[in-house]
Amino acid sequence: MSNIYDVAFRTILNDCQRLILPMINESFGESYTGDEEIRFSLNEHFIAQHDGANKERITDTNFTVFGRIQKKYHIECESSLPDGKIMIRLFEYDAQIALDEGTVTEETLTVTFPNTAVLYLRSYKKTPDKMRYILNTPGGTVEYDVPIMKIDAYPLDALFEKGLLMLIPFYIFSHESEFPVYDKDERKLLGLVAEYQEILDRLDLAERQGTLRAFDKRTIIELSQNVIREIARKYENVQKGIGDIMRGAVIETEARRILDQGISQGMSQGIEETRKKTALRMLRVGKLTIEEIAECSELSVSEVEQLAGLQTF
């Protein structure tokens, strides 16, 4: 079963696609501009087992970026201790992704392995800086690295400077070891609250500057709230301190969305009212047919007929 962190990671990748490319640039040394097209593939794969059964495996996400060169990527999010099994699971995913999208031409099977990276939410002494595949084949040996990103390697300034905004929901992991201290020391807790207020202020600035969509900002805040609720569930004061400020931000963004929607609806209603007034003036003149009035006023014929039935000359 997926945990809240996996769900949050998949959600931000799938719902906020514009935020993916800075992470790809950081992991693989790419130079995507943000204008490239991204297409997601199915993340459900069936892995053949030794007993002949098929076991369903769900990758965190795999997608293709259509830039100057088309490239396939597979990104996994991990919060557990590296134990060697993760590498095996990654390779199973990669092999199945390659096979699912492979082609057979004149008895030749062509498969393309994705560019794979792992995001570690928690870092331990055993957490490596990279993983490595070594494939010994009859045709020769193929070796390549699997990059690793670690949340605690990115201070707040780096997240914003590098555009790694999709990592913000998981930024709280860099403070996890201090939760017992924050829960007992109000002064230090206020420092953490101030840091999260800074995050909200910088997200607001990014939205005003047009570098972050309102929807993406709201998603980041909501997922941050979900992750904080889960990771700090044993620490009441931490939950209340940063939990309250994030809940307030969610309420504020929701209120703003409703206000914007109301303004938009009001504008639409205003346009509709103008069209009806135009049609009524044409009906009073009496020189145009119902069909001609509908075309000129951009109303439907039935709407104009309804207005004509209400009109008293």
PDB file of C-alpha atoms in Angstrom:
ATOM      1  CA  MET A   1       0.000   0.000   0.000  1.00  0.00           C
ATOM      2  CA  SER A   2       1.284   3.435  -0.870  1.00  0.00           C
ATOM      3  CA  ASN A   3       2.032   5.741   2.047  1.00  0.00           C
ATOM      4  CA  ILE A   4       1.204   9.433   2.240  1.00  0.00           C
ATOM      5  CA  TYR A   5       4.668  10.378   0.974  1.00  0.00           C
ATOM      6  CA  ASP A   6       4.367   8.259  -2.175  1.00  0.00           C
ATOM      7  CA  VAL A   7       0.924   9.711  -2.841  1.00  0.00           C
ATOM      8  CA  ALA A   8       2.189  13.255  -2.373  1.00  0.00           C
ATOM      9  CA  PHE A   9       5.119  12.629  -4.705  1.00  0.00           C
ATOM     10  CA  ARG A  10       2.965  11.127  -7.449  1.00  0.00           C
ATOM     11  CA  THR A  11       0.395  13.879  -7.063  1.00  0.00           C
ATOM     12  CA  ILE A  12       2.828  16.742  -7.516  1.00  0.00           C
ATOM     13  CA  LEU A  13       4.533  15.017 -10.445  1.00  0.00           C
ATOM     14  CA  ASN A  14       1.278  14.326 -12.262  1.00  0.00           C
ATOM     15  CA  ASP A  15      -0.627  17.505 -11.381  1.00  0.00           C
ATOM     16  CA  CYS A  16       2.208  20.044 -11.528  1.00  0.00           C
ATOM     17  CA  GLN A  17       4.164  18.955 -14.586  1.00  0.00           C
ATOM     18  CA  ARG A  18       5.895  22.318 -15.042  1.00  0.00           C
ATOM     19  CA  LEU A  19       7.751  21.681 -11.778  1.00  0.00           C
ATOM     20  CA  ILE A  20       9.324  18.418 -12.982  1.00  0.00           C
ATOM     21  CA  LEU A  21      11.958  19.728 -15.377  1.00  0.00           C
ATOM     22  CA  PRO A  22      14.086  21.619 -12.804  1.00  0.00           C
ATOM     23  CA  MET A  23      14.368  18.353 -10.877  1.00  0.00           C
ATOM     24  CA  ILE A  24      15.421  16.522 -14.060  1.00  0.00           C
ATOM     25  CA  ASN A  25      17.972  19.245 -14.776  1.00  0.00           C
ATOM     26  CA  GLU A  26      19.361  18.864 -11.258  1.00  0.00           C
ATOM     27  CA  SER A  27      19.470  15.051 -11.290  1.00  0.00           C
ATOM     28  CA  PHE A  28      20.782  14.433 -14.788  1.00  0.00           C
ATOM     29  CA  GLY A  29      22.570  17.656 -15.679  1.00  0.00           C
ATOM     30  CA  GLU A  30      20.033  18.473 -18.385  1.00  0.00           C
ATOM     31  CA  SER A  31      19.201  21.985 -19.540  1.00  0.00           C
ATOM     32  CA  TYR A  32      15.476  21.866 -20.175  1.00  0.00           C
ATOM     33  CA  THR A  33      13.904  25.305 -20.447  1.00  0.00           C
ATOM     34  CA  GLY A  34      10.439  24.412 -19.166  1.00  0.00           C
ATOM     35  CA  ASP A  35       8.751  24.593 -22.567  1.00  0.00           C
ATOM     36  CA  GLU A  36       9.266  20.908 -23.376  1.00  0.00           C
ATOM     37  CA  GLU A  37       6.312  18.543 -23.662  1.00  0.00           C
ATOM     38  CA  ILE A  38       5.976  15.820 -21.019  1.00  0.00           C
ATOM     39  CA  ARG A  39       3.954  12.641 -21.570  1.00  0.00           C
ATOM     40  CA  PHE A  40       3.305  10.195 -18.757  1.00  0.00           C
ATOM     41  CA  SER A  41       3.144   6.442 -19.204  1.00  0.00           C
ATOM     42  CA  LEU A  42       1.252   3.855 -17.197  1.00  0.00           C
ATOM     43  CA  ASN A  43       2.886   3.264 -13.828  1.00  0.00           C
ATOM     44  CA  GLU A  44       1.419  -0.212 -13.328  1.00  0.00           C
ATOM     45  CA  HIS A  45       3.620  -3.083 -14.472  1.00  0.00           C
ATOM     46  CA  PHE A  46       3.429  -6.846 -14.027  1.00  0.00           C
ATOM     47  CA  ILE A  47       6.697  -8.487 -13.070  1.00  0.00           C
ATOM     48  CA  ALA A  48       7.148 -12.172 -13.884  1.00  0.00           C
ATOM     49  CA  GLN A  49       7.955 -14.205 -10.749  1.00  0.00           C
ATOM     50  CA  HIS A  50       9.970 -17.421 -10.420  1.00  0.00           C
ATOM     51  CA  ASP A  51       6.802 -19.414  -9.695  1.00  0.00           C
ATOM     52  CA  GLY A  52       5.239 -18.301 -12.958  1.00  0.00           C
ATOM     53  CA  ALA A  53       2.864 -15.815 -11.351  1.00  0.00           C
ATOM     54  CA  ASN A  54       2.745 -12.161 -12.242  1.00  0.00           C
ATOM     55  CA  LYS A  55       3.153  -9.582  -9.492  1.00  0.00           C
ATOM     56  CA  GLU A  56       1.858  -6.071  -9.985  1.00  0.00           C
ATOM     57  CA  ARG A  57       4.383  -3.341  -9.261  1.00  0.00           C
ATOM     58  CA  ILE A  58       3.549   0.346  -9.297  1.00  0.00           C
ATOM     59  CA  THR A  59       6.338   2.777 -10.106  1.00  0.00           C
ATOM     60  CA  ASP A  60       6.206   6.242  -8.597  1.00  0.00           C
ATOM     61  CA  THR A  61       6.236   7.696 -12.089  1.00  0.00           C
ATOM     62  CA  ASN A  62       7.704   7.326 -15.538  1.00  0.00           C
ATOM     63  CA  PHE A  63       7.407   9.802 -18.378  1.00  0.00           C
ATOM     64  CA  THR A  64       8.974  11.025 -21.599  1.00  0.00           C
ATOM     65  CA  VAL A  65      10.327  14.522 -22.175  1.00  0.00           C
ATOM     66  CA  PHE A  66      10.147  15.719 -25.777  1.00  0.00           C
ATOM     67  CA  GLY A  67      13.024  18.148 -26.033  1.00  0.00           C
ATOM     68  CA  ARG A  68      15.775  18.379 -28.601  1.00  0.00           C
ATOM     69  CA  ILE A  69      16.155  14.640 -28.008  1.00  0.00           C
ATOM     70  CA  GLN A  70      13.297  12.472 -26.765  1.00  0.00           C
ATOM     71  CA  LYS A  71      14.205  10.923 -23.388  1.00  0.00           C
ATOM     72  CA  LYS A  72      12.453   8.562 -21.013  1.00  0.00           C
ATOM     73  CA  TYR A  73      12.659   9.085 -17.231  1.00  0.00           C
ATOM     74  CA  HIS A  74      11.731   7.022 -14.188  1.00  0.00           C
ATOM     75  CA  ILE A  75      11.750   8.688 -10.756  1.00  0.00           C
ATOM     76  CA  GLU A  76      11.243   6.938  -7.422  1.00  0.00           C
ATOM     77  CA  CYS A  77      10.707   8.444  -3.976  1.00  0.00           C
ATOM     78  CA  GLU A  78      12.077   6.612  -0.912  1.00  0.00           C
ATOM     79  CA  SER A  79      11.794   7.290   2.803  1.00  0.00           C
ATOM     80  CA  SER A  80      13.230   3.994   4.055  1.00  0.00           C
ATOM     81  CA  LEU A  81      16.745   2.840   4.880  1.00  0.00           C
ATOM     82  CA  PRO A  82      18.803   1.693   1.840  1.00  0.00           C
ATOM     83  CA  ASP A  83      18.971  -2.099   2.056  1.00  0.00           C
ATOM     84  CA  GLY A  84      19.959  -3.285  -1.422  1.00  0.00           C
ATOM     85  CA  LYS A  85      16.396  -4.347  -2.201  1.00  0.00           C
ATOM     86  CA  ILE A  86      15.609  -0.883  -3.516  1.00  0.00           C
ATOM     87  CA  MET A  87      18.178  -1.314  -6.288  1.00  0.00           C
ATOM     88  CA  ILE A  88      16.674  -4.664  -7.284  1.00  0.00           C
ATOM     89  CA  ARG A  89      13.199  -3.164  -7.353  1.00  0.00           C
ATOM     90  CA  LEU A  90      14.408  -0.232  -9.457  1.00  0.00           C
ATOM     91  CA  PHE A  91      15.964  -2.544 -12.010  1.00  0.00           C
ATOM     92  CA  GLU A  92      12.793  -4.642 -12.169  1.00  0.00           C
ATOM     93  CA  TYR A  93      10.811  -1.488 -12.878  1.00  0.00           C
ATOM     94  CA  ASP A  94      13.271  -0.262 -15.490  1.00  0.00           C
ATOM     95  CA  ALA A  95      13.426  -3.614 -17.282  1.00  0.00           C
ATOM     96  CA  GLN A  96       9.643  -3.873 -17.379  1.00  0.00           C
ATOM     97  CA  ILE A  97       9.255  -0.271 -18.584  1.00  0.00           C
ATOM     98  CA  ALA A  98      11.780  -0.995 -21.350  1.00  0.00           C
ATOM     99  CA  LEU A  99      10.039  -4.243 -22.287  1.00  0.00           C
ATOM    100  CA  ASP A 100       6.529  -2.761 -22.226  1.00  0.00           C
ATOM    101  CA  GLU A 101       7.589  -0.152 -24.757  1.00  0.00           C
ATOM    102  CA  GLY A 102       9.997  -2.327 -26.722  1.00  0.00           C
ATOM    103  CA  THR A 103       9.662  -3.049 -30.429  1.00  0.00           C
ATOM    104  CA  VAL A 104      10.234  -6.201 -32.475  1.00  0.00           C
ATOM    105  CA  THR A 105      11.322  -5.811 -36.090  1.00  0.00           C
ATOM    106  CA  GLU A 106      12.459  -8.749 -38.192  1.00  0.00           C
ATOM    107  CA  GLU A 107      13.182 -10.867 -35.094  1.00  0.00           C
ATOM    108  CA  THR A 108      15.117  -8.035 -33.459  1.00  0.00           C
ATOM    109  CA  LEU A 109      13.952  -6.819 -30.049  1.00  0.00           C
ATOM    110  CA  THR A 110      14.825  -3.209 -29.252  1.00  0.00           C
ATOM    111  CA  VAL A 111      14.325  -1.948 -25.715  1.00  0.00           C
ATOM    112  CA  THR A 112      15.234   1.417 -24.227  1.00  0.00           C
ATOM    113  CA  PHE A 113      15.936   1.703 -20.529  1.00  0.00           C
ATOM    114  CA  PRO A 114      14.769   4.925 -18.872  1.00  0.00           C
ATOM    115  CA  ASN A 115      16.979   7.477 -17.152  1.00  0.00           C
ATOM    116  CA  THR A 116      16.357   6.591 -13.517  1.00  0.00           C
ATOM    117  CA  ALA A 117      16.816   8.636 -10.349  1.00  0.00           C
ATOM    118  CA  VAL A 118      15.822   8.276  -6.701  1.00  0.00           C
ATOM    119  CA  LEU A 119      14.725  10.954  -4.251  1.00  0.00           C
ATOM    120  CA  TYR A 120      15.560  10.058  -0.647  1.00  0.00           C
ATOM    121  CA  LEU A 121      13.383  11.865   1.869  1.00  0.00           C
ATOM    122  CA  ARG A 122      15.469  10.594   4.780  1.00  0.00           C
ATOM    123  CA  SER A 123      19.242  10.259   4.723  1.00  0.00           C
ATOM    124  CA  TYR A 124      21.272   7.800   6.759  1.00  0.00           C
ATOM    125  CA  LYS A 125      24.955   7.021   6.959  1.00  0.00           C
ATOM    126  CA  LYS A 126      24.299   4.158   4.548  1.00  0.00           C
ATOM    127  CA  THR A 127      22.550   6.396   2.021  1.00  0.00           C
ATOM    128  CA  PRO A 128      24.858   6.580  -1.028  1.00  0.00           C
ATOM    129  CA  ASP A 129      25.321   9.548  -3.325  1.00  0.00           C
ATOM    130  CA  LYS A 130      24.515   7.381  -6.322  1.00  0.00           C
ATOM    131  CA  MET A 131      23.616   3.850  -7.303  1.00  0.00           C
ATOM    132  CA  ARG A 132      25.053   1.916 -10.214  1.00  0.00           C
ATOM    133  CA  TYR A 133      23.885  -0.693 -12.708  1.00  0.00           C
ATOM    134  CA  ILE A 134      26.406  -3.152 -14.170  1.00  0.00           C
ATOM    135  CA  LEU A 135      24.914  -5.394 -16.850  1.00  0.00           C
ATOM    136  CA  ASN A 136      27.128  -8.235 -18.027  1.00  0.00           C
ATOM    137  CA  THR A 137      25.772  -9.429 -21.351  1.00  0.00           C
ATOM    138  CA  PRO A 138      27.075 -11.797 -24.035  1.00  0.00           C
ATOM    139  CA  GLY A 139      27.622  -8.697 -26.145  1.00  0.00           C
ATOM    140  CA  GLY A 140      29.628  -6.853 -23.514  1.00  0.00           C
ATOM    141  CA  THR A 141      29.257  -4.991 -20.235  1.00  0.00           C
ATOM    142  CA  VAL A 142      27.050  -1.932 -19.828  1.00  0.00           C
ATOM    143  CA  GLU A 143      27.464   0.320 -16.789  1.00  0.00           C
ATOM    144  CA  TYR A 144      25.672   3.505 -15.754  1.00  0.00           C
ATOM    145  CA  ASP A 145      24.794   5.460 -12.636  1.00  0.00           C
ATOM    146  CA  VAL A 146      21.430   6.068 -11.015  1.00  0.00           C
ATOM    147  CA  PRO A 147      21.536   9.591  -9.495  1.00  0.00           C
ATOM    148  CA  ILE A 148      20.301  10.147  -5.958  1.00  0.00           C
ATOM    149  CA  MET A 149      18.799  13.347  -4.587  1.00  0.00           C
ATOM    150  CA  LYS A 150      18.603  13.896  -0.839  1.00  0.00           C
ATOM    151  CA  ILE A 151      16.172  16.341   0.698  1.00  0.00           C
ATOM    152  CA  ASP A 152      18.599  17.400   3.416  1.00  0.00           C
ATOM    153  CA  ALA A 153      21.148  18.399   0.759  1.00  0.00           C
ATOM    154  CA  TYR A 154      18.938  21.332  -0.297  1.00  0.00           C
ATOM    155  CA  PRO A 155      18.519  24.262   2.087  1.00  0.00           C
ATOM    156  CA  LEU A 156      15.534  26.516   1.532  1.00  0.00           C
ATOM    157  CA  ASP A 157      17.407  29.061  -0.600  1.00  0.00           C
ATOM    158  CA  ALA A 158      18.622  26.300  -2.937  1.00  0.00           C
ATOM    159  CA  LEU A 159      15.083  25.004  -3.488  1.00  0.00           C
ATOM    160  CA  PHE A 160      13.935  28.409  -4.720  1.00  0.00           C
ATOM    161  CA  GLU A 161      17.118  29.374  -6.565  1.00  0.00           C
ATOM    162  CA  LYS A 162      17.144  26.102  -8.522  1.00  0.00           C
ATOM    163  CA  GLY A 163      13.396  26.044  -9.040  1.00  0.00           C
ATOM    164  CA  LEU A 164      13.027  22.784  -7.091  1.00  0.00           C
ATOM    165  CA  LEU A 165       9.610  23.807  -5.804  1.00  0.00           C
ATOM    166  CA  MET A 166       8.219  20.299  -6.170  1.00  0.00           C
ATOM    167  CA  LEU A 167      10.455  19.279  -3.241  1.00  0.00           C
ATOM    168  CA  ILE A 168       8.900  21.795  -0.833  1.00  0.00           C
ATOM    169  CA  PRO A 169       6.214  19.384   0.467  1.00  0.00           C
ATOM    170  CA  PHE A 170       9.077  17.176   1.678  1.00  0.00           C
ATOM    171  CA  TYR A 171      11.287  19.938   3.080  1.00  0.00           C
ATOM    172  CA  ILE A 172      10.012  19.119   6.576  1.00  0.00           C
ATOM    173  CA  PHE A 173      12.096  15.908   6.494  1.00  0.00           C
ATOM    174  CA  SER A 174      15.235  18.013   6.952  1.00  0.00           C
ATOM    175  CA  HIS A 175      13.841  19.021  10.376  1.00  0.00           C
ATOM    176  CA  GLU A 176      12.556  15.610  11.454  1.00  0.00           C
ATOM    177  CA  SER A 177      15.440  14.837  13.827  1.00  0.00           C
ATOM    178  CA  GLU A 178      14.704  18.065  15.738  1.00  0.00           C
ATOM    179  CA  PHE A 179      11.002  17.382  16.348  1.00  0.00           C
ATOM    180  CA  PRO A 180      11.549  16.380  20.019  1.00  0.00           C
ATOM    181  CA  VAL A 181      13.364  19.689  20.582  1.00  0.00           C
ATOM    182  CA  TYR A 182      10.751  21.782  18.756  1.00  0.00           C
ATOM    183  CA  ASP A 183       7.987  20.081  20.717  1.00  0.00           C
ATOM    184  CA  LYS A 184       9.488  21.159  24.063  1.00  0.00           C
ATOM    185  CA  ASP A 185      11.184  24.448  23.179  1.00  0.00           C
ATOM    186  CA  GLU A 186       8.703  27.132  22.085  1.00  0.00           C
ATOM    187  CA  ARG A 187      11.440  29.526  20.979  1.00  0.00           C
ATOM    188  CA  LYS A 188      12.925  26.995  18.581  1.00  0.00           C
ATOM    189  CA  LEU A 189       9.480  26.004  17.368  1.00  0.00           C
ATOM    190  CA  LEU A 190       8.788  29.651  16.534  1.00  0.00           C
ATOM    191  CA  GLY A 191      11.938  29.592  14.404  1.00  0.00           C
ATOM    192  CA  LEU A 192      10.517  26.671  12.416  1.00  0.00           C
ATOM    193  CA  VAL A 193       7.171  28.453  12.077  1.00  0.00           C
ATOM    194  CA  ALA A 194       8.984  31.558  10.795  1.00  0.00           C
ATOM    195  CA  GLU A 195      10.790  29.417   8.234  1.00  0.00           C
ATOM    196  CA  TYR A 196       7.487  28.070   6.929  1.00  0.00           C
ATOM    197  CA  GLN A 197       6.042  31.567   6.824  1.00  0.00           C
ATOM    198  CA  GLU A 198       9.015  32.475   4.642  1.00  0.00           C
ATOM    199  CA  ILE A 199       8.181  29.535   2.367  1.00  0.00           C
ATOM    200  CA  LEU A 200       4.608  30.800   1.992  1.00  0.00           C
ATOM    201  CA  ASP A 201       5.805  34.359   1.335  1.00  0.00           C
ATOM    202  CA  ARG A 202       8.231  33.176  -1.350  1.00  0.00           C
ATOM    203  CA  LEU A 203       5.539  31.044  -2.985  1.00  0.00           C
ATOM    204  CA  ASP A 204       3.262  34.102  -3.054  1.00  0.00           C
ATOM    205  CA  LEU A 205       6.050  36.128  -4.659  1.00  0.00           C
ATOM    206  CA  ALA A 206       6.653  33.444  -7.284  1.00  0.00           C
ATOM    207  CA  GLU A 207       2.940  33.484  -8.119  1.00  0.00           C
ATOM    208  CA  ARG A 208       2.877  37.297  -8.424  1.00  0.00           C
ATOM    209  CA  GLN A 209       5.945  37.199 -10.658  1.00  0.00           C
ATOM    210  CA  GLY A 210       4.280  34.634 -12.903  1.00  0.00           C
ATOM    211  CA  THR A 211       6.851  31.880 -12.354  1.00  0.00           C
ATOM    212  CA  LEU A 212       4.406  29.700 -10.395  1.00  0.00           C
ATOM    213  CA  ARG A 213       0.808  28.954 -11.280  1.00  0.00           C
ATOM    214  CA  ALA A 214      -1.837  29.517  -8.600  1.00  0.00           C
ATOM    215  CA  PHE A 215      -2.886  25.869  -8.960  1.00  0.00           C
ATOM    216  CA  ASP A 216       0.681  24.652  -8.457  1.00  0.00           C
ATOM    217  CA  LYS A 217       1.130  26.863  -5.397  1.00  0.00           C
ATOM    218  CA  ARG A 218      -2.069  25.565  -3.861  1.00  0.00           C
ATOM    219  CA  THR A 219      -1.024  21.963  -4.554  1.00  0.00           C
ATOM    220  CA  ILE A 220       2.381  22.527  -2.929  1.00  0.00           C
ATOM    221  CA  ILE A 221       0.734  23.981   0.183  1.00  0.00           C
ATOM    222  CA  GLU A 222      -1.897  21.237   0.459  1.00  0.00           C
ATOM    223  CA  LEU A 223       0.652  18.444   0.018  1.00  0.00           C
ATOM    224  CA  SER A 224       2.978  20.127   2.519  1.00  0.00           C
ATOM    225  CA  GLN A 225       0.135  20.133   5.025  1.00  0.00           C
ATOM    226  CA  ASN A 226      -0.544  16.417   4.394  1.00  0.00           C
ATOM    227  CA  VAL A 227       3.112  15.459   4.797  1.00  0.00           C
ATOM    228  CA  ILE A 228       3.522  17.555   7.966  1.00  0.00           C
ATOM    229  CA  ARG A 229       0.405  15.990   9.469  1.00  0.00           C
ATOM    230  CA  GLU A 230       1.814  12.514   8.859  1.00  0.00           C
ATOM    231  CA  ILE A 231       5.453  13.008   9.794  1.00  0.00           C
ATOM    232  CA  ALA A 232       4.745  15.011  12.980  1.00  0.00           C
ATOM    233  CA  ARG A 233       1.697  13.078  14.173  1.00  0.00           C
ATOM    234  CA  LYS A 234       3.450  12.215  17.491  1.00  0.00           C
ATOM    235  CA  TYR A 235       4.427  15.826  18.197  1.00  0.00           C
ATOM    236  CA  GLU A 236       1.407  17.897  19.183  1.00  0.00           C
ATOM    237  CA  ASN A 237       3.156  21.267  19.404  1.00  0.00           C
ATOM    238  CA  VAL A 238       4.891  20.816  16.057  1.00  0.00           C
ATOM    239  CA  GLN A 239       1.560  19.815  14.518  1.00  0.00           C
ATOM    240  CA  LYS A 240      -0.109  22.905  15.933  1.00  0.00           C
ATOM    241  CA  GLY A 241       2.737  25.292  15.155  1.00  0.00           C
ATOM    242  CA  ILE A 242       3.439  24.658  11.486  1.00  0.00           C
ATOM    243  CA  GLY A 243       0.191  22.757  10.936  1.00  0.00           C
ATOM    244  CA  ASP A 244      -1.876  25.830  11.757  1.00  0.00           C
ATOM    245  CA  ILE A 245       0.094  28.112   9.467  1.00  0.00           C
ATOM    246  CA  MET A 246      -0.258  25.669   6.568  1.00  0.00           C
ATOM    247  CA  ARG A 247      -3.965  25.174   7.219  1.00  0.00           C
ATOM    248  CA  GLY A 248      -4.391  28.937   7.201  1.00  0.00           C
ATOM    249  CA  ALA A 249      -2.612  29.152   3.862  1.00  0.00           C
ATOM    250  CA  VAL A 250      -4.843  26.415   2.409  1.00  0.00           C
ATOM    251  CA  ILE A 251      -7.962  28.279   3.582  1.00  0.00           C
ATOM    252  CA  GLU A 252      -6.618  31.532   2.127  1.00  0.00           C
ATOM    253  CA  THR A 253      -5.844  29.999  -1.263  1.00  0.00           C
ATOM    254  CA  GLU A 254      -9.261  28.319  -1.343  1.00  0.00           C
ATOM    255  CA  ALA A 255     -10.977  31.623  -0.525  1.00  0.00           C
ATOM    256  CA  ARG A 256      -8.978  33.325  -3.253  1.00  0.00           C
ATOM    257  CA  ARG A 257      -9.965  30.607  -5.736  1.00  0.00           C
ATOM    258  CA  ILE A 258     -13.648  31.045  -4.899  1.00  0.00           C
ATOM    259  CA  LEU A 259     -13.319  34.843  -5.210  1.00  0.00           C
ATOM    260  CA  ASP A 260     -11.567  34.538  -8.584  1.00  0.00           C
ATOM    261  CA  GLN A 261     -14.210  32.098  -9.742  1.00  0.00           C
ATOM    262  CA  GLY A 262     -16.933  34.506  -8.655  1.00  0.00           C
ATOM    263  CA  ILE A 263     -15.254  37.373 -10.503  1.00  0.00           C
ATOM    264  CA  SER A 264     -14.929  35.204 -13.592  1.00  0.00           C
ATOM    265  CA  GLN A 265     -18.571  34.183 -13.392  1.00  0.00           C
ATOM    266  CA  GLY A 266     -19.557  37.799 -12.879  1.00  0.00           C
ATOM    267  CA  MET A 267     -17.650  38.793 -15.994  1.00  0.00           C
ATOM    268  CA  SER A 268     -19.320  35.993 -17.954  1.00  0.00           C
ATOM    269  CA  GLN A 269     -22.724  37.030 -16.666  1.00  0.00           C
ATOM    270  CA  GLY A 270     -21.935  40.609 -17.642  1.00  0.00           C
ATOM    271  CA  ILE A 271     -21.056  39.561 -21.180  1.00  0.00           C
ATOM    272  CA  GLU A 272     -24.250  37.492 -21.374  1.00  0.00           C
ATOM    273  CA  GLU A 273     -26.300  40.455 -20.179  1.00  0.00           C
ATOM    274  CA  THR A 274     -24.735  42.710 -22.809  1.00  0.00           C
ATOM    275  CA  ARG A 275     -25.593  40.211 -25.542  1.00  0.00           C
ATOM    276  CA  LYS A 276     -29.211  40.064 -24.407  1.00  0.00           C
ATOM    277  CA  LYS A 277     -29.506  43.864 -24.335  1.00  0.00           C
ATOM    278  CA  THR A 278     -28.079  44.004 -27.867  1.00  0.00           C
ATOM    279  CA  ALA A 279     -30.626  41.426 -29.058  1.00  0.00           C
ATOM    280  CA  LEU A 280     -33.477  43.355 -27.432  1.00  0.00           C
ATOM    281  CA  ARG A 281     -32.476  46.569 -29.213  1.00  0.00           C
ATOM    282  CA  MET A 282     -32.434  44.706 -32.536  1.00  0.00           C
ATOM    283  CA  LEU A 283     -35.840  43.217 -31.813  1.00  0.00           C
ATOM    284  CA  ARG A 284     -37.255  46.706 -31.156  1.00  0.00           C
ATOM    285  CA  VAL A 285     -35.901  47.970 -34.482  1.00  0.00           C
ATOM    286  CA  GLY A 286     -37.659  45.051 -36.158  1.00  0.00           C
ATOM    287  CA  LYS A 287     -35.560  44.956 -39.307  1.00  0.00           C
ATOM    288  CA  LEU A 288     -33.699  41.673 -38.726  1.00  0.00           C
ATOM    289  CA  THR A 289     -34.830  38.061 -38.569  1.00  0.00           C
ATOM    290  CA  ILE A 290     -34.469  35.968 -35.415  1.00  0.00           C
ATOM    291  CA  GLU A 291     -31.590  34.092 -37.054  1.00  0.00           C
ATOM    292  CA  GLU A 292     -29.785  37.328 -38.005  1.00  0.00           C
ATOM    293  CA  ILE A 293     -30.170  38.724 -34.481  1.00  0.00           C
ATOM    294  CA  ALA A 294     -28.818  35.474 -33.011  1.00  0.00           C
ATOM    295  CA  GLU A 295     -25.758  35.677 -35.251  1.00  0.00           C
ATOM    296  CA  CYS A 296     -25.098  39.347 -34.488  1.00  0.00           C
ATOM    297  CA  SER A 297     -25.615  39.065 -30.730  1.00  0.00           C
ATOM    298  CA  GLU A 298     -23.852  35.680 -30.392  1.00  0.00           C
ATOM    299  CA  LEU A 299     -26.912  34.199 -28.700  1.00  0.00           C
ATOM    300  CA  SER A 300     -28.672  31.024 -29.742  1.00  0.00           C
ATOM    301  CA  VAL A 301     -31.822  31.192 -31.843  1.00  0.00           C
ATOM    302  CA  SER A 302     -33.863  29.791 -28.936  1.00  0.00           C
ATOM    303  CA  GLU A 303     -32.518  32.498 -26.610  1.00  0.00           C
ATOM    304  CA  VAL A 304     -33.517  35.226 -29.066  1.00  0.00           C
ATOM    305  CA  GLU A 305     -36.955  33.631 -29.513  1.00  0.00           C
ATOM    306  CA  GLN A 306     -37.386  33.623 -25.747  1.00  0.00           C
ATOM    307  CA  LEU A 307     -36.478  37.321 -25.586  1.00  0.00           C
ATOM    308  CA  ALA A 308     -38.890  38.065 -28.417  1.00  0.00           C
ATOM    309  CA  GLY A 309     -41.694  36.318 -26.500  1.00  0.00           C
ATOM    310  CA  LEU A 310     -41.038  38.451 -23.448  1.00  0.00           C
ATOM    311  CA  GLN A 311     -40.689  41.670 -25.435  1.00  0.00           C
ATOM    312  CA  THR A 312     -43.594  44.124 -25.526  1.00  0.00           C
ATOM    313  CA  PHE A 313     -43.495  46.538 -28.437  1.00  0.00           C
TER     314      PHE A 313
END
